[in-house]
Amino acid sequence: MSAPMMPFIDLAAQRARIADKVETAVRRVIHHGAYIMGPEVFELEKQLAAFCGAKHAISCASGTDALTLVLLAKGVKPGVAVLCQSFTFAATAEAVALLGGTPFFVDVLPDTFNMDPASLEAAIAEARAQKLNPAGVISVDLFGQPADYDAIEPICAREGLWLLCDAAQAFGATYRGRKLGAFGLATTTSFFPAKPLGAYGDGGAIFTDDDELAEVLRSLRVHGQGVDKYDNVRIGVTGRLDTIQAAVLLEKLAIFANEIVARDAVAARYAQGLREVAVPPVVAEGCESVWAQYTIRLKPGQRDGLVAALREAGVPTACYYPVPLHRQTAYRAYPCAGGALKVTDQIAQEVLSLPMHPYLTAEAQDRIVDAAVKQLG
């Protein structure tokens, strides 16, 4: 008989910690009635910007909207190529393709799973050879860890490309003393409930130090409005963050720094317990991850057996991502660097994510590690 299944991400434990404050905050919104663009939205933007050191934070309806709004502002259209990795969630490339642009897929590094700068350089040259116009790069801070910005930013500068940082999984992470949100042209994030900083519904935000871009983004998220909603100066979308979600996020942001410390402790316990039977995730020197996922790498052929053994022990798992974007039906016609992404294809067969959240007890973690060691040892 299988053991009772533990949660993969324990949102209930977090809610128990701040339930009274969240419910008070939500009631406050209900009472004042400013459900769209209420005061909590602007207070959240102020606090988010202060948290990561960005000049501007522009909230929006989702992480995908955050990406799309920046790409709209940069004029992505047919003929324009945007370089991005294939080993990520679909939203990264989806935002490019929705606007008619060409997502040009790049390989990743085998240790951090983030963009490979050498593959990026090759893809830029190939895009130009294919008569595309490579205009920008979307780096992904996968699983909570920053990409290698000391390598990627100079490539973008040399090639005349803008850099958009997709931190949907990594808001709160640090790259060599700087919080994500202060790199590139802009940084986007998601407040999907399962993210390290998650709402009670969808939400997202964009961070930038560019005053002009910030002004355009604020217009685009409200149908492209000018001085008021009946003065539309550009084609935009409905991309606003609901006030109730902003109220929830304000309370979660108050405990976020503490939760990041707790996540790091969970990751350290995993690394200690699993290092003899699997390859724990590598955090690059000088970086701090927020551990959106704890993703180990296994030997070929081990994953299915481990998933089954953990399920029997009451441990849920997830595979991010079993089919890379360049092999999915909607994206397989788009180009990729060198015509093949060898590292991406390999790790897609070998990675497995284990339960990760700030409230994972040592006892529960011992249960996970013991079951994994028994299966793999």
CSV table of C-alpha atoms in Angstrom, one decimal:
chain,number,residue,atom,x,y,z
A,1,MET,CA,0.0,0.0,0.0
A,2,SER,CA,1.4,3.4,-1.0
A,3,ALA,CA,2.1,6.0,1.6
A,4,PRO,CA,-0.1,9.2,1.8
A,5,MET,CA,1.0,11.7,-0.9
A,6,MET,CA,2.8,14.8,0.4
A,7,PRO,CA,2.3,18.1,-1.5
A,8,PHE,CA,4.7,19.0,-4.2
A,9,ILE,CA,4.4,22.7,-3.2
A,10,ASP,CA,2.7,23.3,0.1
A,11,LEU,CA,0.7,26.5,-0.4
A,12,ALA,CA,-1.5,25.6,2.5
A,13,ALA,CA,1.4,25.8,5.0
A,14,GLN,CA,2.2,29.3,3.7
A,15,ARG,CA,-1.4,30.3,3.9
A,16,ALA,CA,-1.7,29.2,7.5
A,17,ARG,CA,1.2,31.5,8.3
A,18,ILE,CA,-0.3,34.6,6.9
A,19,ALA,CA,-4.0,33.8,6.6
A,20,ASP,CA,-5.3,36.5,8.9
A,21,LYS,CA,-3.2,39.2,7.1
A,22,VAL,CA,-4.2,38.1,3.7
A,23,GLU,CA,-7.9,37.9,4.5
A,24,THR,CA,-7.8,41.4,6.1
A,25,ALA,CA,-6.1,42.7,3.0
A,26,VAL,CA,-8.6,41.2,0.6
A,27,ARG,CA,-11.5,42.5,2.7
A,28,ARG,CA,-10.0,45.9,2.5
A,29,VAL,CA,-10.1,45.8,-1.3
A,30,ILE,CA,-13.7,44.6,-1.2
A,31,HIS,CA,-14.7,47.4,1.1
A,32,HIS,CA,-13.0,50.2,-0.9
A,33,GLY,CA,-14.2,48.7,-4.2
A,34,ALA,CA,-11.3,49.7,-6.5
A,35,TYR,CA,-11.0,46.3,-8.0
A,36,ILE,CA,-9.0,47.4,-11.0
A,37,MET,CA,-5.8,49.5,-10.6
A,38,GLY,CA,-6.6,50.2,-6.9
A,39,PRO,CA,-4.1,51.6,-4.5
A,40,GLU,CA,-2.7,48.2,-3.6
A,41,VAL,CA,-1.5,47.8,-7.2
A,42,PHE,CA,0.7,50.9,-7.0
A,43,GLU,CA,1.9,50.1,-3.5
A,44,LEU,CA,3.0,46.7,-4.7
A,45,GLU,CA,4.8,48.1,-7.7
A,46,LYS,CA,6.7,50.5,-5.3
A,47,GLN,CA,7.7,47.7,-3.0
A,48,LEU,CA,8.7,45.3,-5.8
A,49,ALA,CA,10.9,47.9,-7.4
A,50,ALA,CA,12.6,48.6,-4.0
A,51,PHE,CA,13.0,44.9,-3.3
A,52,CYS,CA,15.1,44.2,-6.5
A,53,GLY,CA,16.6,47.7,-7.0
A,54,ALA,CA,14.8,48.5,-10.3
A,55,LYS,CA,13.7,52.1,-11.0
A,56,HIS,CA,10.3,51.0,-12.3
A,57,ALA,CA,8.0,48.0,-11.6
A,58,ILE,CA,5.0,47.7,-13.9
A,59,SER,CA,2.5,45.0,-12.8
A,60,CYS,CA,0.4,43.1,-15.2
A,61,ALA,CA,-2.0,40.2,-15.6
A,62,SER,CA,0.5,37.3,-16.0
A,63,GLY,CA,4.1,36.4,-16.7
A,64,THR,CA,3.2,35.8,-20.4
A,65,ASP,CA,1.6,39.2,-20.6
A,66,ALA,CA,4.8,40.7,-19.1
A,67,LEU,CA,6.9,39.2,-21.9
A,68,THR,CA,4.4,40.2,-24.6
A,69,LEU,CA,4.1,43.8,-23.4
A,70,VAL,CA,7.9,44.2,-23.7
A,71,LEU,CA,8.0,42.6,-27.1
A,72,LEU,CA,5.1,44.8,-28.2
A,73,ALA,CA,7.1,47.9,-27.0
A,74,LYS,CA,10.1,46.7,-28.9
A,75,GLY,CA,8.2,46.3,-32.2
A,76,VAL,CA,8.6,42.5,-32.6
A,77,LYS,CA,6.9,41.5,-35.9
A,78,PRO,CA,7.3,39.2,-38.9
A,79,GLY,CA,10.9,39.0,-40.0
A,80,VAL,CA,12.3,39.8,-36.5
A,81,ALA,CA,14.1,37.0,-34.7
A,82,VAL,CA,14.4,36.7,-31.0
A,83,LEU,CA,16.9,34.3,-29.5
A,84,CYS,CA,15.7,32.2,-26.6
A,85,GLN,CA,16.4,28.8,-25.2
A,86,SER,CA,14.3,25.7,-26.0
A,87,PHE,CA,14.6,24.2,-22.5
A,88,THR,CA,11.9,26.3,-20.8
A,89,PHE,CA,8.2,26.7,-20.5
A,90,ALA,CA,6.3,27.6,-23.8
A,91,ALA,CA,5.5,31.2,-22.7
A,92,THR,CA,9.1,32.4,-23.5
A,93,ALA,CA,8.8,31.5,-27.2
A,94,GLU,CA,5.0,31.9,-27.4
A,95,ALA,CA,5.2,35.6,-26.8
A,96,VAL,CA,7.5,36.1,-29.8
A,97,ALA,CA,5.5,33.9,-32.1
A,98,LEU,CA,2.2,35.5,-31.2
A,99,LEU,CA,3.5,38.8,-32.5
A,100,GLY,CA,4.7,37.2,-35.7
A,101,GLY,CA,8.3,37.1,-34.8
A,102,THR,CA,10.6,34.1,-35.1
A,103,PRO,CA,11.8,32.4,-31.9
A,104,PHE,CA,15.3,31.2,-32.7
A,105,PHE,CA,16.2,28.4,-30.3
A,106,VAL,CA,19.5,28.2,-28.4
A,107,ASP,CA,21.1,25.4,-26.4
A,108,VAL,CA,21.7,25.4,-22.7
A,109,LEU,CA,24.6,24.7,-20.4
A,110,PRO,CA,24.6,21.1,-19.0
A,111,ASP,CA,25.1,22.2,-15.3
A,112,THR,CA,22.9,25.2,-14.8
A,113,PHE,CA,20.4,24.5,-17.6
A,114,ASN,CA,20.6,28.2,-18.5
A,115,MET,CA,21.4,29.7,-21.9
A,116,ASP,CA,24.8,28.7,-23.4
A,117,PRO,CA,26.6,31.9,-24.6
A,118,ALA,CA,28.5,30.0,-27.3
A,119,SER,CA,25.2,28.6,-28.7
A,120,LEU,CA,23.7,32.2,-28.6
A,121,GLU,CA,26.6,33.6,-30.6
A,122,ALA,CA,26.1,30.8,-33.2
A,123,ALA,CA,22.4,31.4,-33.4
A,124,ILE,CA,22.9,35.1,-34.0
A,125,ALA,CA,25.1,34.4,-37.0
A,126,GLU,CA,22.8,31.8,-38.3
A,127,ALA,CA,19.7,34.1,-38.0
A,128,ARG,CA,21.5,36.7,-40.1
A,129,ALA,CA,22.5,34.1,-42.7
A,130,GLN,CA,18.9,33.1,-43.0
A,131,LYS,CA,18.0,36.7,-43.8
A,132,LEU,CA,16.2,37.2,-40.4
A,133,ASN,CA,16.7,40.3,-38.4
A,134,PRO,CA,17.9,39.2,-34.9
A,135,ALA,CA,16.7,42.1,-32.7
A,136,GLY,CA,16.8,40.7,-29.2
A,137,VAL,CA,17.6,37.9,-26.7
A,138,ILE,CA,15.3,36.5,-24.0
A,139,SER,CA,17.5,34.9,-21.4
A,140,VAL,CA,15.7,32.5,-18.9
A,141,ASP,CA,16.6,32.3,-15.3
A,142,LEU,CA,15.5,28.7,-15.1
A,143,PHE,CA,14.4,26.9,-11.9
A,144,GLY,CA,15.2,30.0,-9.9
A,145,GLN,CA,18.9,30.6,-10.9
A,146,PRO,CA,20.1,33.6,-12.9
A,147,ALA,CA,21.6,33.1,-16.3
A,148,ASP,CA,25.2,34.0,-17.0
A,149,TYR,CA,24.8,37.8,-17.5
A,150,ASP,CA,28.5,38.6,-17.5
A,151,ALA,CA,28.7,36.5,-20.7
A,152,ILE,CA,25.3,37.3,-22.3
A,153,GLU,CA,25.2,41.1,-21.8
A,154,PRO,CA,28.5,41.7,-23.7
A,155,ILE,CA,27.3,39.6,-26.6
A,156,CYS,CA,24.1,41.6,-26.8
A,157,ALA,CA,26.0,44.8,-26.6
A,158,ARG,CA,28.5,43.8,-29.3
A,159,GLU,CA,25.7,42.6,-31.7
A,160,GLY,CA,23.4,45.5,-31.1
A,161,LEU,CA,20.6,43.4,-29.5
A,162,TRP,CA,18.3,44.2,-26.6
A,163,LEU,CA,18.2,41.8,-23.7
A,164,LEU,CA,15.0,40.7,-22.0
A,165,CYS,CA,15.4,38.7,-18.9
A,166,ASP,CA,12.7,36.1,-18.3
A,167,ALA,CA,12.7,35.7,-14.5
A,168,ALA,CA,9.3,34.0,-14.3
A,169,GLN,CA,10.8,31.4,-12.0
A,170,ALA,CA,13.5,33.6,-10.3
A,171,PHE,CA,12.3,36.8,-8.9
A,172,GLY,CA,14.3,37.4,-5.7
A,173,ALA,CA,17.4,35.6,-7.0
A,174,THR,CA,20.8,37.3,-6.9
A,175,TYR,CA,23.6,37.5,-9.6
A,176,ARG,CA,26.9,38.5,-8.2
A,177,GLY,CA,25.5,40.9,-5.6
A,178,ARG,CA,22.6,42.3,-7.8
A,179,LYS,CA,19.0,41.2,-7.6
A,180,LEU,CA,17.3,40.1,-10.8
A,181,GLY,CA,15.4,43.1,-12.1
A,182,ALA,CA,18.4,45.2,-12.8
A,183,PHE,CA,19.8,43.5,-15.9
A,184,GLY,CA,19.2,44.1,-19.6
A,185,LEU,CA,16.5,46.3,-21.1
A,186,ALA,CA,13.9,44.8,-18.8
A,187,THR,CA,13.2,41.8,-16.6
A,188,THR,CA,9.8,40.0,-16.4
A,189,THR,CA,8.4,37.7,-13.8
A,190,SER,CA,5.3,35.7,-13.0
A,191,PHE,CA,3.1,35.5,-9.9
A,192,PHE,CA,1.4,32.2,-10.8
A,193,PRO,CA,0.5,30.6,-7.5
A,194,ALA,CA,3.3,28.0,-7.7
A,195,LYS,CA,6.1,30.5,-8.2
A,196,PRO,CA,8.4,31.5,-5.3
A,197,LEU,CA,6.4,34.7,-5.0
A,198,GLY,CA,2.9,33.6,-6.1
A,199,ALA,CA,-0.5,35.2,-6.0
A,200,TYR,CA,-3.9,33.6,-5.5
A,201,GLY,CA,-4.4,33.7,-9.3
A,202,ASP,CA,-2.4,34.9,-12.3
A,203,GLY,CA,-0.2,38.0,-12.2
A,204,GLY,CA,3.1,39.3,-13.4
A,205,ALA,CA,5.5,42.2,-13.5
A,206,ILE,CA,8.1,44.0,-15.6
A,207,PHE,CA,11.2,45.7,-14.1
A,208,THR,CA,13.2,48.3,-16.0
A,209,ASP,CA,15.4,51.4,-15.4
A,210,ASP,CA,14.3,52.9,-18.8
A,211,ASP,CA,11.9,55.7,-18.2
A,212,GLU,CA,10.6,55.8,-21.8
A,213,LEU,CA,10.0,52.1,-21.9
A,214,ALA,CA,8.2,52.2,-18.5
A,215,GLU,CA,5.8,54.8,-19.9
A,216,VAL,CA,5.1,52.8,-23.0
A,217,LEU,CA,4.5,49.6,-21.0
A,218,ARG,CA,2.0,51.4,-18.7
A,219,SER,CA,0.1,52.5,-21.7
A,220,LEU,CA,0.2,49.1,-23.5
A,221,ARG,CA,-1.2,47.3,-20.5
A,222,VAL,CA,-4.4,49.4,-20.7
A,223,HIS,CA,-5.3,49.2,-24.4
A,224,GLY,CA,-2.5,51.7,-25.4
A,225,GLN,CA,-4.2,54.6,-23.6
A,226,GLY,CA,-2.7,58.1,-23.6
A,227,VAL,CA,-3.9,60.8,-21.1
A,228,ASP,CA,-7.1,58.7,-20.5
A,229,LYS,CA,-8.8,55.6,-21.6
A,230,TYR,CA,-10.6,57.3,-24.5
A,231,ASP,CA,-7.3,58.6,-25.9
A,232,ASN,CA,-5.5,55.5,-27.3
A,233,VAL,CA,-2.1,56.4,-28.7
A,234,ARG,CA,-1.0,52.9,-29.6
A,235,ILE,CA,-2.4,49.4,-30.0
A,236,GLY,CA,-2.3,47.7,-26.6
A,237,VAL,CA,-3.9,44.9,-24.6
A,238,THR,CA,-5.8,44.3,-21.4
A,239,GLY,CA,-2.9,43.4,-19.2
A,240,ARG,CA,-3.7,44.8,-15.7
A,241,LEU,CA,-3.1,43.1,-12.4
A,242,ASP,CA,-6.2,42.8,-10.3
A,243,THR,CA,-6.2,44.8,-7.0
A,244,ILE,CA,-7.1,41.7,-4.9
A,245,GLN,CA,-4.0,39.9,-6.3
A,246,ALA,CA,-1.8,42.9,-5.5
A,247,ALA,CA,-3.2,42.9,-1.9
A,248,VAL,CA,-2.3,39.2,-1.5
A,249,LEU,CA,1.2,39.7,-3.0
A,250,LEU,CA,1.9,42.6,-0.6
A,251,GLU,CA,1.4,40.2,2.3
A,252,LYS,CA,3.5,37.5,0.7
A,253,LEU,CA,6.3,39.9,-0.2
A,254,ALA,CA,6.6,40.8,3.5
A,255,ILE,CA,7.7,37.2,4.3
A,256,PHE,CA,9.5,36.6,1.0
A,257,ALA,CA,13.1,37.2,2.1
A,258,ASN,CA,12.6,34.8,5.0
A,259,GLU,CA,11.2,32.2,2.6
A,260,ILE,CA,14.2,32.5,0.3
A,261,VAL,CA,16.5,31.6,3.2
A,262,ALA,CA,14.3,28.6,4.0
A,263,ARG,CA,14.3,27.4,0.4
A,264,ASP,CA,18.1,27.6,0.4
A,265,ALA,CA,18.2,25.4,3.5
A,266,VAL,CA,16.0,22.8,1.8
A,267,ALA,CA,18.2,22.8,-1.2
A,268,ALA,CA,21.3,22.3,0.9
A,269,ARG,CA,19.8,19.3,2.7
A,270,TYR,CA,18.8,17.8,-0.7
A,271,ALA,CA,22.4,18.3,-2.0
A,272,GLN,CA,23.9,16.6,1.0
A,273,GLY,CA,21.5,13.6,0.8
A,274,LEU,CA,21.5,13.0,-2.9
A,275,ARG,CA,25.0,13.8,-4.1
A,276,GLU,CA,26.1,10.1,-4.1
A,277,VAL,CA,23.2,8.9,-6.3
A,278,ALA,CA,22.3,11.8,-8.6
A,279,VAL,CA,23.6,15.1,-9.9
A,280,PRO,CA,22.2,17.9,-7.7
A,281,PRO,CA,21.6,21.3,-9.4
A,282,VAL,CA,24.7,23.5,-9.7
A,283,VAL,CA,24.4,27.1,-8.6
A,284,ALA,CA,27.0,29.2,-10.5
A,285,GLU,CA,29.6,31.0,-8.5
A,286,GLY,CA,28.4,34.3,-7.0
A,287,CYS,CA,24.8,33.5,-7.6
A,288,GLU,CA,21.9,32.8,-5.3
A,289,SER,CA,18.8,30.8,-6.5
A,290,VAL,CA,15.3,31.1,-5.2
A,291,TRP,CA,14.8,27.4,-6.0
A,292,ALA,CA,11.5,27.6,-7.9
A,293,GLN,CA,12.2,23.9,-8.6
A,294,TYR,CA,14.8,21.5,-7.2
A,295,THR,CA,15.8,19.6,-10.3
A,296,ILE,CA,18.3,16.7,-10.2
A,297,ARG,CA,19.9,15.0,-13.1
A,298,LEU,CA,19.9,11.2,-13.4
A,299,LYS,CA,21.7,8.6,-15.4
A,300,PRO,CA,19.9,7.6,-18.7
A,301,GLY,CA,17.0,5.1,-18.0
A,302,GLN,CA,16.7,5.9,-14.3
A,303,ARG,CA,13.9,8.4,-14.3
A,304,ASP,CA,10.8,6.2,-14.7
A,305,GLY,CA,11.9,3.8,-11.9
A,306,LEU,CA,12.6,6.7,-9.5
A,307,VAL,CA,9.3,8.3,-10.3
A,308,ALA,CA,7.5,5.0,-9.5
A,309,ALA,CA,9.5,4.4,-6.3
A,310,LEU,CA,8.9,7.9,-5.0
A,311,ARG,CA,5.2,7.7,-5.8
A,312,GLU,CA,5.0,4.5,-3.8
A,313,ALA,CA,6.6,6.4,-0.9
A,314,GLY,CA,4.0,9.1,-1.2
A,315,VAL,CA,6.4,11.6,-2.9
A,316,PRO,CA,5.2,13.5,-5.9
A,317,THR,CA,7.6,14.5,-8.7
A,318,ALA,CA,7.5,16.6,-11.8
A,319,CYS,CA,9.4,16.7,-15.0
A,320,TYR,CA,10.4,20.1,-16.3
A,321,TYR,CA,10.6,19.7,-19.3
A,322,PRO,CA,10.2,16.3,-21.0
A,323,VAL,CA,9.7,17.7,-24.5
A,324,PRO,CA,11.8,20.8,-25.3
A,325,LEU,CA,10.1,23.6,-27.3
A,326,HIS,CA,12.0,22.9,-30.5
A,327,ARG,CA,10.4,19.4,-30.6
A,328,GLN,CA,6.9,20.4,-29.7
A,329,THR,CA,4.3,20.6,-32.5
A,330,ALA,CA,3.7,24.3,-32.3
A,331,TYR,CA,7.4,25.2,-32.4
A,332,ARG,CA,9.2,22.5,-34.3
A,333,ALA,CA,9.2,24.6,-37.6
A,334,TYR,CA,11.3,27.4,-36.0
A,335,PRO,CA,15.0,27.3,-36.3
A,336,CYS,CA,17.6,26.3,-33.7
A,337,ALA,CA,21.3,26.8,-33.4
A,338,GLY,CA,23.2,24.4,-35.5
A,339,GLY,CA,20.0,22.6,-36.5
A,340,ALA,CA,20.2,20.5,-33.2
A,341,LEU,CA,20.3,21.3,-29.5
A,342,LYS,CA,22.3,18.3,-28.1
A,343,VAL,CA,22.5,19.3,-24.5
A,344,THR,CA,18.8,20.3,-24.4
A,345,ASP,CA,17.7,17.0,-25.9
A,346,GLN,CA,19.9,15.0,-23.5
A,347,ILE,CA,18.9,16.7,-20.2
A,348,ALA,CA,15.2,16.6,-21.2
A,349,GLN,CA,15.5,12.8,-20.8
A,350,GLU,CA,17.4,13.0,-17.5
A,351,VAL,CA,16.0,15.7,-15.2
A,352,LEU,CA,13.4,15.3,-12.4
A,353,SER,CA,12.1,17.8,-10.0
A,354,LEU,CA,11.4,17.0,-6.3
A,355,PRO,CA,9.1,18.7,-3.8
A,356,MET,CA,10.5,22.2,-3.0
A,357,HIS,CA,9.0,24.9,-0.9
A,358,PRO,CA,10.0,26.8,2.3
A,359,TYR,CA,7.8,24.7,4.6
A,360,LEU,CA,9.3,21.3,3.6
A,361,THR,CA,10.3,19.8,7.0
A,362,ALA,CA,13.5,17.9,7.6
A,363,GLU,CA,11.4,14.8,8.4
A,364,ALA,CA,9.6,15.0,5.1
A,365,GLN,CA,12.8,15.6,3.2
A,366,ASP,CA,14.4,12.6,4.9
A,367,ARG,CA,11.5,10.5,3.5
A,368,ILE,CA,12.2,11.8,0.0
A,369,VAL,CA,15.9,11.3,0.2
A,370,ASP,CA,15.7,7.9,1.7
A,371,ALA,CA,13.3,6.6,-1.0
A,372,ALA,CA,15.5,8.1,-3.7
A,373,VAL,CA,18.7,6.6,-2.3
A,374,LYS,CA,17.1,3.2,-1.9
A,375,GLN,CA,16.0,3.2,-5.5
A,376,LEU,CA,19.2,4.7,-7.0
A,377,GLY,CA,21.9,3.5,-4.6
